[in-house]
Amino acid sequence: MEPHLSCEIREIAIGSSRVLARHVAGDGLGSELTEAPNPEDTYLICVQRYCLPRQELWNWGKMVSNAPMARHSIAIINLRDLTQSLTPTRFDSFHLEVPRESLSAFTQANHTSDVAQLGCRFALIDPLLSALVEAALPTLARPHGARSPVDQLFADEIILAMLAHVTHRYGACRPDATPVDRLDPSQKQRVLEMLSVDLARDIPLAELAGACGIPATHFAQAFRNTTGRTPSQWRRDYRIEYAKQLLFRTGQPLKEISHRCGFADPPHFSRSFAAAVGMTPAAWRRER
């Protein structure tokens, strides 16, 4: 297969810039070095999903590594270094692109000090980051023109979890010891209304946090402290409960209920409902 990107790149606004997450795979990039990107103060965090037997990395026209990369290994690259690569063999990796502005905004919101730089030994194995990558992949897979079965909320939560791990482990940044409070009653009511009014609308975490006037990273923890669930979990559970009401009180077809409850399509509705309730929507309706 030819080199390709996933058909959907997820992104989250942090500070004045946007963090990008994408899946990159292909049968190789040829026998020549890739073109050097325009230098920018952005970190590229690469996680290998499968073994990469051969790759060369070059900075400023000099080779800095030709070591193979094992499954679950990572590399942290600063794009200021005019990095080029030679990747002649099949590859499958996940990229997280973090501009310096976003990194500073994230750490200032969550830590006592900024991160001077990110770095680690080349091809270091990181099982936790790899697990987060596997959780993130469904948020990237979307057939052209189709709705993703995964909410932007969940994608945002995964990306924030990745950033928290990376800044702590590879930026020597300690989490802020100040406890995160709960949402006050007015904030909670405002956010729950936003989550429940239009279930088909994909709401980013930053929009909910903005409605409360707090950073997205603080908001995610405050919401969990208040409700016992993440925003995406609360909305998923609400969708199921609302679907039950429609199944019991109306004769609407499953396709219409699926749409009204914000599921990507009827099969997604059926899978999600069965996972939560233990039976399909049709079976649940028949028993009532």
Short mmCIF file of N, CA and C in Angstrom, two decimals, residues 2 9 13 37 43 45 99 108 124 146 153 156 182 203 231 240 256 273:
data_model
loop_
_atom_site.label_atom_id
_atom_site.label_comp_id
_atom_site.label_asym_id
_atom_site.label_seq_id
_atom_site.Cartn_x
_atom_site.Cartn_y
_atom_site.Cartn_z
N GLU A 2 0.32 2.32 -0.52
CA GLU A 2 1.04 3.59 -0.52
C GLU A 2 0.98 4.21 0.87
N ILE A 9 -7.92 13.36 11.20
CA ILE A 9 -6.91 13.77 12.17
C ILE A 9 -7.63 14.47 13.31
N ALA A 13 -7.64 22.13 20.87
CA ALA A 13 -7.06 23.46 21.11
C ALA A 13 -6.57 23.55 22.54
N PRO A 37 11.02 19.43 7.04
CA PRO A 37 9.89 20.36 7.21
C PRO A 37 10.41 21.75 7.54
N TYR A 43 7.02 19.75 19.12
CA TYR A 43 7.49 18.40 19.41
C TYR A 43 6.64 17.38 18.65
N ILE A 45 5.92 13.51 18.79
CA ILE A 45 6.05 12.30 19.61
C ILE A 45 5.55 11.12 18.79
N PRO A 99 2.77 21.79 19.66
CA PRO A 99 3.49 23.06 19.57
C PRO A 99 3.93 23.54 20.94
N GLN A 108 1.37 25.03 32.38
CA GLN A 108 1.02 26.13 33.28
C GLN A 108 -0.32 25.90 33.94
N LEU A 124 12.85 4.17 23.25
CA LEU A 124 12.46 3.73 24.59
C LEU A 124 11.09 3.07 24.54
N ALA A 146 -18.58 9.93 6.88
CA ALA A 146 -19.37 9.28 7.93
C ALA A 146 -19.09 9.90 9.29
N LEU A 153 -15.31 14.49 22.66
CA LEU A 153 -15.03 14.53 24.10
C LEU A 153 -14.05 13.44 24.51
N ASP A 156 -10.60 14.14 23.14
CA ASP A 156 -9.93 15.18 23.93
C ASP A 156 -9.38 14.60 25.24
N ARG A 182 -14.46 20.82 42.88
CA ARG A 182 -15.63 20.40 42.11
C ARG A 182 -16.21 21.58 41.35
N ILE A 203 -19.32 17.86 20.86
CA ILE A 203 -18.88 19.00 21.67
C ILE A 203 -17.44 18.80 22.12
N PRO A 231 -16.63 13.51 31.29
CA PRO A 231 -17.70 14.06 30.44
C PRO A 231 -18.19 13.08 29.38
N ILE A 240 -27.86 6.44 26.64
CA ILE A 240 -28.52 5.15 26.86
C ILE A 240 -29.84 5.33 27.61
N GLU A 256 -34.56 6.06 13.94
CA GLU A 256 -34.86 7.42 14.40
C GLU A 256 -34.35 7.63 15.83
N PHE A 273 -25.78 0.05 23.24
CA PHE A 273 -26.90 -0.29 24.12
C PHE A 273 -26.69 -1.68 24.73
#
